[in-house]
mmCIF file of C-alpha atoms in Angstrom:
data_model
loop_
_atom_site.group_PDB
_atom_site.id
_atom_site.type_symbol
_atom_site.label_atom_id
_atom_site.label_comp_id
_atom_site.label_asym_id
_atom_site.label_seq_id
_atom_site.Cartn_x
_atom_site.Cartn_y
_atom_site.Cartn_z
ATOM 1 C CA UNK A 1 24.562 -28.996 66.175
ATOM 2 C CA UNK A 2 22.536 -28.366 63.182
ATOM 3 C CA UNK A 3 18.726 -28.724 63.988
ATOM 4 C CA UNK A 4 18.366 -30.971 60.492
ATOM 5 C CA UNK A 5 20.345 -33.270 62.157
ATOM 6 C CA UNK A 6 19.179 -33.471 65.336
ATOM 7 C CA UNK A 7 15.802 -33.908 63.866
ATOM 8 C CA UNK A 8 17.165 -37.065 62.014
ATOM 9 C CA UNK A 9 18.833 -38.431 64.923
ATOM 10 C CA UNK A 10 15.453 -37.575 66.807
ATOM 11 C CA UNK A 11 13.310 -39.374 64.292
ATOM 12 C CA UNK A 12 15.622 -42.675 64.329
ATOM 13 C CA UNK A 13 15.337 -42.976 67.789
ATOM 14 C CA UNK A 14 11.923 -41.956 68.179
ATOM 15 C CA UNK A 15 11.457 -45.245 65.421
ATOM 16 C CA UNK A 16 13.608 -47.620 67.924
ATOM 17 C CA UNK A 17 11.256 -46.784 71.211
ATOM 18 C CA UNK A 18 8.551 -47.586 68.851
ATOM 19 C CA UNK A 19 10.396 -50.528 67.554
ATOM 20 C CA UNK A 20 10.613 -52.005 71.355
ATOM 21 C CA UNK A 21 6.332 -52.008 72.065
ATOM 22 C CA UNK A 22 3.316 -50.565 70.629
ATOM 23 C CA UNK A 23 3.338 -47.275 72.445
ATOM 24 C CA UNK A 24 1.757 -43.547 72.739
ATOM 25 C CA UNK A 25 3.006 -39.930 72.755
ATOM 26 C CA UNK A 26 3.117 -39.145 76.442
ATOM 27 C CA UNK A 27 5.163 -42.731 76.791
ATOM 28 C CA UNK A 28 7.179 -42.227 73.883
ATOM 29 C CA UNK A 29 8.238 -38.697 75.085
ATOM 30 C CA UNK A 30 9.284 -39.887 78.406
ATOM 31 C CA UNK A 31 11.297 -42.930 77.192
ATOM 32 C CA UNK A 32 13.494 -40.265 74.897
ATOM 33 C CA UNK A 33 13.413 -37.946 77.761
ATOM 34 C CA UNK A 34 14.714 -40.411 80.280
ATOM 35 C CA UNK A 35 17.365 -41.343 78.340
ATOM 36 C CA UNK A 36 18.882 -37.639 77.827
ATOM 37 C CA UNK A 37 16.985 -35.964 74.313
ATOM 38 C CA UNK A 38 16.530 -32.821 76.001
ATOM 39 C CA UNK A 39 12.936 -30.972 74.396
ATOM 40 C CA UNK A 40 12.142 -27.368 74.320
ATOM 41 C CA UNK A 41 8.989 -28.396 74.115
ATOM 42 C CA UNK A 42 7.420 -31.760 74.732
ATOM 43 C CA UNK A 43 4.829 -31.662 72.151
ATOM 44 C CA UNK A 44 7.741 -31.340 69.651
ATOM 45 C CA UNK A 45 6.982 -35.156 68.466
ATOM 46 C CA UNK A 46 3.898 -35.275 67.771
ATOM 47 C CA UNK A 47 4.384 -33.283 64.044
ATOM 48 C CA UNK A 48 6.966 -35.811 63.600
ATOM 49 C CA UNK A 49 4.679 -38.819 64.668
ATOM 50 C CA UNK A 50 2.030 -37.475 62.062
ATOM 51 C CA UNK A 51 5.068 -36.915 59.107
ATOM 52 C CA UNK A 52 5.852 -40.603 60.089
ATOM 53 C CA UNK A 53 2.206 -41.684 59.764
ATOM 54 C CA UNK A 54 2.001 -39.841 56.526
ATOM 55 C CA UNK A 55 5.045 -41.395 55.247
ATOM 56 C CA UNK A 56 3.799 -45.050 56.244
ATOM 57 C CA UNK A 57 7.054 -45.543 58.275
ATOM 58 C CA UNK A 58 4.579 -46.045 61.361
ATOM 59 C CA UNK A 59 0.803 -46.705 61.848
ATOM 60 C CA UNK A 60 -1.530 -46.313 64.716
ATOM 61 C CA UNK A 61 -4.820 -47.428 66.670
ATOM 62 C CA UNK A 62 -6.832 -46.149 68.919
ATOM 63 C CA UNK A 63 -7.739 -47.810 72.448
ATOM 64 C CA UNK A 64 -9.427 -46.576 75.227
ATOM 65 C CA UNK A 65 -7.492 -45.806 77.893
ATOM 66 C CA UNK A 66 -7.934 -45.149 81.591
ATOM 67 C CA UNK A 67 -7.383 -41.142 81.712
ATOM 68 C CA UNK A 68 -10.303 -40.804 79.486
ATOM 69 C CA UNK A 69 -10.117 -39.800 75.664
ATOM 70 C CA UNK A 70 -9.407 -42.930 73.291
ATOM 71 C CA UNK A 71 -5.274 -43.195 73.103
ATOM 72 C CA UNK A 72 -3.445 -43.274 70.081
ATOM 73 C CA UNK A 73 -0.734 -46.619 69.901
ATOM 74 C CA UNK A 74 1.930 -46.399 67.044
ATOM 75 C CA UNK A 75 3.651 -49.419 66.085
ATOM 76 C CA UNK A 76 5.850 -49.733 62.774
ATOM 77 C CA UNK A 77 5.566 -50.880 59.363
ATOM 78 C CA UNK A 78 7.555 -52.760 57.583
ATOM 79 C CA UNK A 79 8.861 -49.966 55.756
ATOM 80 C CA UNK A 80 9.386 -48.615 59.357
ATOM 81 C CA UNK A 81 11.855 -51.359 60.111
ATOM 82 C CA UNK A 82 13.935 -50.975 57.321
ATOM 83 C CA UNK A 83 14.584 -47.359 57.912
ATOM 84 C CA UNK A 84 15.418 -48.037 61.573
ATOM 85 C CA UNK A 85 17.898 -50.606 60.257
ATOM 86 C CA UNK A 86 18.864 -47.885 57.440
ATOM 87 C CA UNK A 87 19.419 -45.804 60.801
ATOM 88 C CA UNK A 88 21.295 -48.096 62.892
ATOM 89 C CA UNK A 89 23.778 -48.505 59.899
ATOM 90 C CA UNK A 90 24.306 -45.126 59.067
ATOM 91 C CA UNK A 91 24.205 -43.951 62.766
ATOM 92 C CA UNK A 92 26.954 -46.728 63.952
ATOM 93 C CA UNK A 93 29.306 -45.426 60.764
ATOM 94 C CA UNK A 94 29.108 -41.949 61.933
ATOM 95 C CA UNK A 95 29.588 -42.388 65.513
ATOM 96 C CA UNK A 96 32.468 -44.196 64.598
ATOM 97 C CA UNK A 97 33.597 -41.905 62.533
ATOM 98 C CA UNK A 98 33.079 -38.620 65.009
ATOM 99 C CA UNK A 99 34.447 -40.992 67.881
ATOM 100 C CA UNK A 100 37.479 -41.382 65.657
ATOM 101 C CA UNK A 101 38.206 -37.925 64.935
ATOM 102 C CA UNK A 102 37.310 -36.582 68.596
ATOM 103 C CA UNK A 103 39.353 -39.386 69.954
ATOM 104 C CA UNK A 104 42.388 -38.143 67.796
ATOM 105 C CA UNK A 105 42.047 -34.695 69.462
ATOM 106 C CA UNK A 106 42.240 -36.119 72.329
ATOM 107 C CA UNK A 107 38.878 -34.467 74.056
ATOM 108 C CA UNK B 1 -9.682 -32.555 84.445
ATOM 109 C CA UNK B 2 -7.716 -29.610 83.024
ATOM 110 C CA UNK B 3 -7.358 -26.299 84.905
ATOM 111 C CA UNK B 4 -9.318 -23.355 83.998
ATOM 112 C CA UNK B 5 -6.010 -22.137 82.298
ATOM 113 C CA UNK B 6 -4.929 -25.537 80.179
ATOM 114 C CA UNK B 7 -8.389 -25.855 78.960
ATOM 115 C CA UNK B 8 -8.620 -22.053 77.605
ATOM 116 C CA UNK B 9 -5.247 -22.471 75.912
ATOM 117 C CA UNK B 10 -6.264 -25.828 74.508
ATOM 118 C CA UNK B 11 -9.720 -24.326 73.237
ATOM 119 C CA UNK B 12 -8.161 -21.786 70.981
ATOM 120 C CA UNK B 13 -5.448 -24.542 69.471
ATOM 121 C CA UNK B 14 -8.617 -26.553 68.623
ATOM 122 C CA UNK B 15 -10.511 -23.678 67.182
ATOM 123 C CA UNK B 16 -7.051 -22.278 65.492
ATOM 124 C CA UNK B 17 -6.880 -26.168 63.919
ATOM 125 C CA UNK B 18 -9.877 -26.958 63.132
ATOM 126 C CA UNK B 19 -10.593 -23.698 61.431
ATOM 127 C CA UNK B 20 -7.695 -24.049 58.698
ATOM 128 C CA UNK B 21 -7.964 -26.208 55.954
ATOM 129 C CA UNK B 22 -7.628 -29.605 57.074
ATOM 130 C CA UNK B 23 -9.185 -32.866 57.040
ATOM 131 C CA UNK B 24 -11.680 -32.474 60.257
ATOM 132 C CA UNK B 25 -11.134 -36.286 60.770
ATOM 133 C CA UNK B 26 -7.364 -36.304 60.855
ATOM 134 C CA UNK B 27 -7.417 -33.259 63.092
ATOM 135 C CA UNK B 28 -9.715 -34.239 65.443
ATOM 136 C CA UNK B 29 -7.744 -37.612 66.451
ATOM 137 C CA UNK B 30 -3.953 -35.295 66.554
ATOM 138 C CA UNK B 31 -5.959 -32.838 69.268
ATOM 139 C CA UNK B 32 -7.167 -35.731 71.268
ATOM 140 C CA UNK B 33 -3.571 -36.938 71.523
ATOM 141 C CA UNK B 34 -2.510 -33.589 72.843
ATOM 142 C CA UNK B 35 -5.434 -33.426 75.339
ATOM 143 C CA UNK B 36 -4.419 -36.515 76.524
ATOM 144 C CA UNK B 37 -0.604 -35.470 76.407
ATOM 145 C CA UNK B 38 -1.428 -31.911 77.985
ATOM 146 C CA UNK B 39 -3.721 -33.756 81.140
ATOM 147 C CA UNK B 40 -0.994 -36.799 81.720
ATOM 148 C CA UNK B 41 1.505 -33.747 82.102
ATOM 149 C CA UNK B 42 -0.705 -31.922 84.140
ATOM 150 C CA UNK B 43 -1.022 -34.270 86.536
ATOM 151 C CA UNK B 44 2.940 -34.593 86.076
ATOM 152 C CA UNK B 45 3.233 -31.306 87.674
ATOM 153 C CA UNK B 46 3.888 -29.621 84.160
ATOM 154 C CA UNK B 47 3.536 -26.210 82.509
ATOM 155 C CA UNK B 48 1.200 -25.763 79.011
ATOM 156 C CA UNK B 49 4.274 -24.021 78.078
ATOM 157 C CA UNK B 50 6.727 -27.097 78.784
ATOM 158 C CA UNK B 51 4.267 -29.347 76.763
ATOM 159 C CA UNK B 52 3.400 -26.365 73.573
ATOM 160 C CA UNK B 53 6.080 -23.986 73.822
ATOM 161 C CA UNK B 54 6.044 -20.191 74.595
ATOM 162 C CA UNK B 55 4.352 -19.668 70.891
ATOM 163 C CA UNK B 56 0.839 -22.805 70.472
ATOM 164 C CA UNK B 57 -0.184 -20.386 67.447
ATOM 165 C CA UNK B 58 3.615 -21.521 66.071
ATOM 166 C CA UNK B 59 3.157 -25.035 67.087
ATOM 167 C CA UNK B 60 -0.145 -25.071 65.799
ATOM 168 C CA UNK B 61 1.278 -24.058 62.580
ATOM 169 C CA UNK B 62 3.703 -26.802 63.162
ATOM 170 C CA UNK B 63 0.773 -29.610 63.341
ATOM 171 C CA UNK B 64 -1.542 -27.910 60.156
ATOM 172 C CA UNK B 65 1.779 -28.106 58.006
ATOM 173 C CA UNK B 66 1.322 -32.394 58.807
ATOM 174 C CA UNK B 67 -2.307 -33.041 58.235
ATOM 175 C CA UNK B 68 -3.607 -33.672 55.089
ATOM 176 C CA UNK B 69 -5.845 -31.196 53.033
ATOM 177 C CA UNK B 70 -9.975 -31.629 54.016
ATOM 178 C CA UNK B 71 -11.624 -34.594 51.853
ATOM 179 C CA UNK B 72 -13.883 -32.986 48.662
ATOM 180 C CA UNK B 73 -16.584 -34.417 51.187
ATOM 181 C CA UNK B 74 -15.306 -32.681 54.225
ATOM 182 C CA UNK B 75 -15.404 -29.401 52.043
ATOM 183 C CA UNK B 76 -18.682 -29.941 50.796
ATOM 184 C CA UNK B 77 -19.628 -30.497 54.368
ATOM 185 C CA UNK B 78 -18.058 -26.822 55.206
ATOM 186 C CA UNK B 79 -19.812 -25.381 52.713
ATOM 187 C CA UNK B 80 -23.150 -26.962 53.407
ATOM 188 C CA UNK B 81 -23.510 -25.168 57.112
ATOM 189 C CA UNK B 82 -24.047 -21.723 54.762
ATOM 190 C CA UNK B 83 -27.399 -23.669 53.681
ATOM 191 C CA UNK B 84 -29.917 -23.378 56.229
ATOM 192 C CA UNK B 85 -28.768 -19.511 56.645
ATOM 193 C CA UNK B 86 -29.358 -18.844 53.072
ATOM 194 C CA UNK B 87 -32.562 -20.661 53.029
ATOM 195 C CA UNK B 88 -33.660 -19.453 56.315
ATOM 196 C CA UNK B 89 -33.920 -15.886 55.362
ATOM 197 C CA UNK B 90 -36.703 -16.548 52.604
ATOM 198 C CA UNK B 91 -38.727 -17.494 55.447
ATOM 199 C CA UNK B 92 -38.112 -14.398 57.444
ATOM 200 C CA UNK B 93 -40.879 -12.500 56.623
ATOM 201 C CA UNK B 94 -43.742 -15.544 57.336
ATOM 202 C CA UNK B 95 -44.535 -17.981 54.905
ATOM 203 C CA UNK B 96 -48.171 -17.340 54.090
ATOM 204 C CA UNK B 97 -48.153 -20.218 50.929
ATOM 205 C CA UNK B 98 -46.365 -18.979 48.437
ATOM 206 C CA UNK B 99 -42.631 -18.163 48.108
ATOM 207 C CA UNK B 100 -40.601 -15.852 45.802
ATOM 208 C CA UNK B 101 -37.492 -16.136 44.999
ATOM 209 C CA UNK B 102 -36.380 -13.001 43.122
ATOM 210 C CA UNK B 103 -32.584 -13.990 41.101
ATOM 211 C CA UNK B 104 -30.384 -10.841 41.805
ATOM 212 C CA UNK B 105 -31.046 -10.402 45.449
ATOM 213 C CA UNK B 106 -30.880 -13.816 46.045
ATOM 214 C CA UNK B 107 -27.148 -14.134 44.301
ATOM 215 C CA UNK B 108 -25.953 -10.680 46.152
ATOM 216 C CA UNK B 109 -27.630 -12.262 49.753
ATOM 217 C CA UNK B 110 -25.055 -15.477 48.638
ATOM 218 C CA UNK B 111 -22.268 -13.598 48.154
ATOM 219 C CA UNK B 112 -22.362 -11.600 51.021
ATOM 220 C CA UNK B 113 -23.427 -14.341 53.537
ATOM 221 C CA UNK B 114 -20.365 -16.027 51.912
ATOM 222 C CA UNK B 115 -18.145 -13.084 52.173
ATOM 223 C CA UNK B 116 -19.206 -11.933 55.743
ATOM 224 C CA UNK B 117 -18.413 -15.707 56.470
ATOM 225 C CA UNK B 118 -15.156 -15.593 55.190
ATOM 226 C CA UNK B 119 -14.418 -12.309 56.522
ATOM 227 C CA UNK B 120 -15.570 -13.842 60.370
ATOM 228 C CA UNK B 121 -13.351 -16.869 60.067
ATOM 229 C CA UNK B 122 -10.061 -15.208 59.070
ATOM 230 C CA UNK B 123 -10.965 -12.415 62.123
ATOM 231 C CA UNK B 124 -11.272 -15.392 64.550
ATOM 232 C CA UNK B 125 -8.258 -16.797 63.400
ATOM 233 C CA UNK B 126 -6.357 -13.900 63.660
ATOM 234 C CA UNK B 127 -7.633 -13.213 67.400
ATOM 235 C CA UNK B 128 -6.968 -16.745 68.859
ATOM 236 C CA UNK B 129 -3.965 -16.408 70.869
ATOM 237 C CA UNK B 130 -4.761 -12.907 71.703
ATOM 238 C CA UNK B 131 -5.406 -11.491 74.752
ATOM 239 C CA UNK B 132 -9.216 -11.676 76.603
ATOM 240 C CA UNK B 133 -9.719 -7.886 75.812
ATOM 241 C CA UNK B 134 -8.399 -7.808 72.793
ATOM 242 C CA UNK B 135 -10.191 -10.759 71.594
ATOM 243 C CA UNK B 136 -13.646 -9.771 72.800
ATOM 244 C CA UNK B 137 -13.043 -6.306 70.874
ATOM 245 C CA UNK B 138 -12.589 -8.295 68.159
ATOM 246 C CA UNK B 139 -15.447 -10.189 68.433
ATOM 247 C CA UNK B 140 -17.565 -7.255 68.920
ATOM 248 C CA UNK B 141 -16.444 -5.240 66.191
ATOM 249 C CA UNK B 142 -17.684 -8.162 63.430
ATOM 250 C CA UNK B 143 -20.703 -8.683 65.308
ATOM 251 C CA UNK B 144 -21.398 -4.653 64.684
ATOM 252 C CA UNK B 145 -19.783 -5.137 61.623
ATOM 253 C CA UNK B 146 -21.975 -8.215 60.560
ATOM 254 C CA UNK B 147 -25.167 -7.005 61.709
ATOM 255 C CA UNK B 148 -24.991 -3.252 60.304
ATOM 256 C CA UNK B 149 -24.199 -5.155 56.819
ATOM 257 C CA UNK B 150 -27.141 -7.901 56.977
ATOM 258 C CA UNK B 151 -29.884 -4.432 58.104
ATOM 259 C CA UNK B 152 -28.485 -2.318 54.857
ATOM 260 C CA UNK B 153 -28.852 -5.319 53.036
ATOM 261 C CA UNK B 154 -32.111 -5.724 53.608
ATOM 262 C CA UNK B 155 -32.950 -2.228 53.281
ATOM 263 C CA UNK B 156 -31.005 -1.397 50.314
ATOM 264 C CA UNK B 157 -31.731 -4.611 48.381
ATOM 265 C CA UNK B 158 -35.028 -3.214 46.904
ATOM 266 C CA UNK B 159 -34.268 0.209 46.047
ATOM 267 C CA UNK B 160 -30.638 -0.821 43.786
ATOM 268 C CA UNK B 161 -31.659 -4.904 42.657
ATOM 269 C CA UNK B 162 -34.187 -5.357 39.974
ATOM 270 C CA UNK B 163 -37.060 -7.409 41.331
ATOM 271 C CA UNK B 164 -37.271 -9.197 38.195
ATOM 272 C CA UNK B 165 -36.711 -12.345 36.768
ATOM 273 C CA UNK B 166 -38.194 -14.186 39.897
ATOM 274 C CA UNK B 167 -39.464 -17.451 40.924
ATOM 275 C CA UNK B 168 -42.707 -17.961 42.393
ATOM 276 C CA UNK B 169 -43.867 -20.800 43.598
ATOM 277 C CA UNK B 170 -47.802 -21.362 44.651
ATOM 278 C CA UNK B 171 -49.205 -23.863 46.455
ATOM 279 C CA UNK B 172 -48.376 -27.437 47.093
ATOM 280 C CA UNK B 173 -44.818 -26.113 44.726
ATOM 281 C CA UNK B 174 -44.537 -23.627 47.906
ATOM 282 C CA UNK B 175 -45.270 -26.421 50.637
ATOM 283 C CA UNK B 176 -42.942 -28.884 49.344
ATOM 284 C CA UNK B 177 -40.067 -26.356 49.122
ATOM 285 C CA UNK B 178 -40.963 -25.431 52.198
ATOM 286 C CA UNK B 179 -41.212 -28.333 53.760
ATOM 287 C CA UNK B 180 -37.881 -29.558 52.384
ATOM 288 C CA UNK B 181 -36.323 -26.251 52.989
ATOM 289 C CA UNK B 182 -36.753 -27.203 56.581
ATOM 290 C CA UNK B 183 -35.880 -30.520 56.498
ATOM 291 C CA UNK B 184 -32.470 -29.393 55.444
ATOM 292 C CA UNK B 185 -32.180 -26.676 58.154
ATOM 293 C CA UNK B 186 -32.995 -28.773 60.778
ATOM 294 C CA UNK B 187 -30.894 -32.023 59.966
ATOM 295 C CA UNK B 188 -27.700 -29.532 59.109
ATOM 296 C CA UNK B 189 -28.304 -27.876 62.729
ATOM 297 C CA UNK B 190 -29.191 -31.023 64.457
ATOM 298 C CA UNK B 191 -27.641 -33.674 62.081
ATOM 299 C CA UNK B 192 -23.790 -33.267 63.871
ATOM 300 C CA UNK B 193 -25.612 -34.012 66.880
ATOM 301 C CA UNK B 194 -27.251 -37.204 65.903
ATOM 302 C CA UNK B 195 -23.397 -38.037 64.705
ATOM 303 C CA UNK B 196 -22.097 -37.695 67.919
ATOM 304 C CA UNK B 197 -24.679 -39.563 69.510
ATOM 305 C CA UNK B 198 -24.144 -42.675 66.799
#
């Protein structure tokens, strides 16, 4: 599959963990990797997370946490939640789309 | 705690980071998150190279190409640690009350602390990453390289720059220069410090 794309499917769900509780890297990682994104590397989001922060699609604060160095916590903006819904949309018309097509084939 | 090896790989993606040209602020809060990341996986049972890749100098790359340019204040701030080295050396030789300042070997001592600077931050840059050896060759060679230029500097500048025009300053001119002089030098050595502390 075409890495632009998987990098756009990546993003949108990285915006729905987000979406369910104000959360940090190492959490938001395992929540994608439990649920099958496979990652060469782990640290993979976190030039995504500071695109997004850039962008104003999510924002953060810092806590201090338990293991020792203050923890980042991303939660979305408002602008955040319409591209999420933007995502959901488009994602649901492709899948049904691809679903569709596969189906036809028969695999 | 990070192992000996997670915390030497770690070190030189913080040095490689912080030594481009980004804002120090922004930087310094993305590195904490991958401290914290790198540890938590530690104590997962993980690999630096599950967590960074095969290639941090690529990754790094990765992060520098997302943080924002340094602030005009964060630059000014860069360029301010050259002060107390260029002031410093006017006081080499003793201050006995009065201070001269001659023009063109004060401008060439500028532009060759500025250039030797340069030249040491883009030879760091390049040997992050690197191998221990390789890396403390490196390190030796601009120390050599640094040194031999700052002594034919000093005993060149003489013979080839014309002494004059020059500023000299005489008494309480000489103190207060002086005494501000090392004001500076000692808050820009010591002022990060109080920082931290604040």
């Amino acid at each position: 599959m075409s890495s632009q794309l998987v990098r756009g499917v990546l993003e949108g769900c990285l915006l729905a963990v987000i979406a369910e509780e104000e959360t940090y890297g190492y959490e938001i990682m395992e929540k994608l990797a439990v649920n099958g994104f496979v990652f060469a590397k782990e640290g993979s989001i976190y030039p995504l997370l500071l695109r997004l922060e850039k962008e104003q699609i999510i924002t953060s604060t810092q806590r201090p946490s338990a293991s020792g160095p203050n923890r980042k916590y991303y939660r979305l903006t408002p602008e955040g939640e319409q591209q999420l819904e933007l995502f959901r949309s488009k994602w649901q018309e492709l899948s049904f789309a691809v679903n569709r097509i596969l189906g036809k084939d028969g695999v | 705690m990070l192992n000996a090896r997670n915390e030497t790989l770690l070190n030189e993606m913080k040095f490689y980071v912080r030594s481009s040209s980004v804002s120090d602020k922004k930087a310094s809060e993305i590195l904490m998150e991958l401290e914290d990341h790198l540890l938590t996986a530690q104590q997962d049972g993980k690999s630096f190279e599950q967590v960074f890749g095969q290639n941090p100098k690529s990754y790094c790359d990765e992060i520098i190409r997302e943080l924002p340019k340094p602030t005009k204040r964060e630059q000014l701030g860069t360029y301010a640690l050259l002060i107390p080295l260029l002031l410093l050396w006017r006081f080499i030789g003793g201050f006995s009350g009065e201070l001269v300042i001659p023009l063109y070997e004060t401008i060439a001592y500028m532009i060759l602390s500025s250039a030797l600077a340069c030249g040491l931050l883009v030879a760091l840059r390049k040997g992050a990453f690197m191998p221990k050896r390789q890396s403390v060759w490196i390190t030796y060679v601009i120390s050599l390289v640094t040194l031999a230029a700052y002594v034919g500097f000093f005993v060149f500048a003489n013979r080839f720059l014309p002494v004059e025009p020059r500023l000299v300053l005489h008494g309480s001119y000489a103190y207060v220069t002086a005494a501000i002089s090392l004001f500076i030098i000692l808050f820009s050595l010591f002022g990060p410090l109080l920082k931290k502390k604040r």
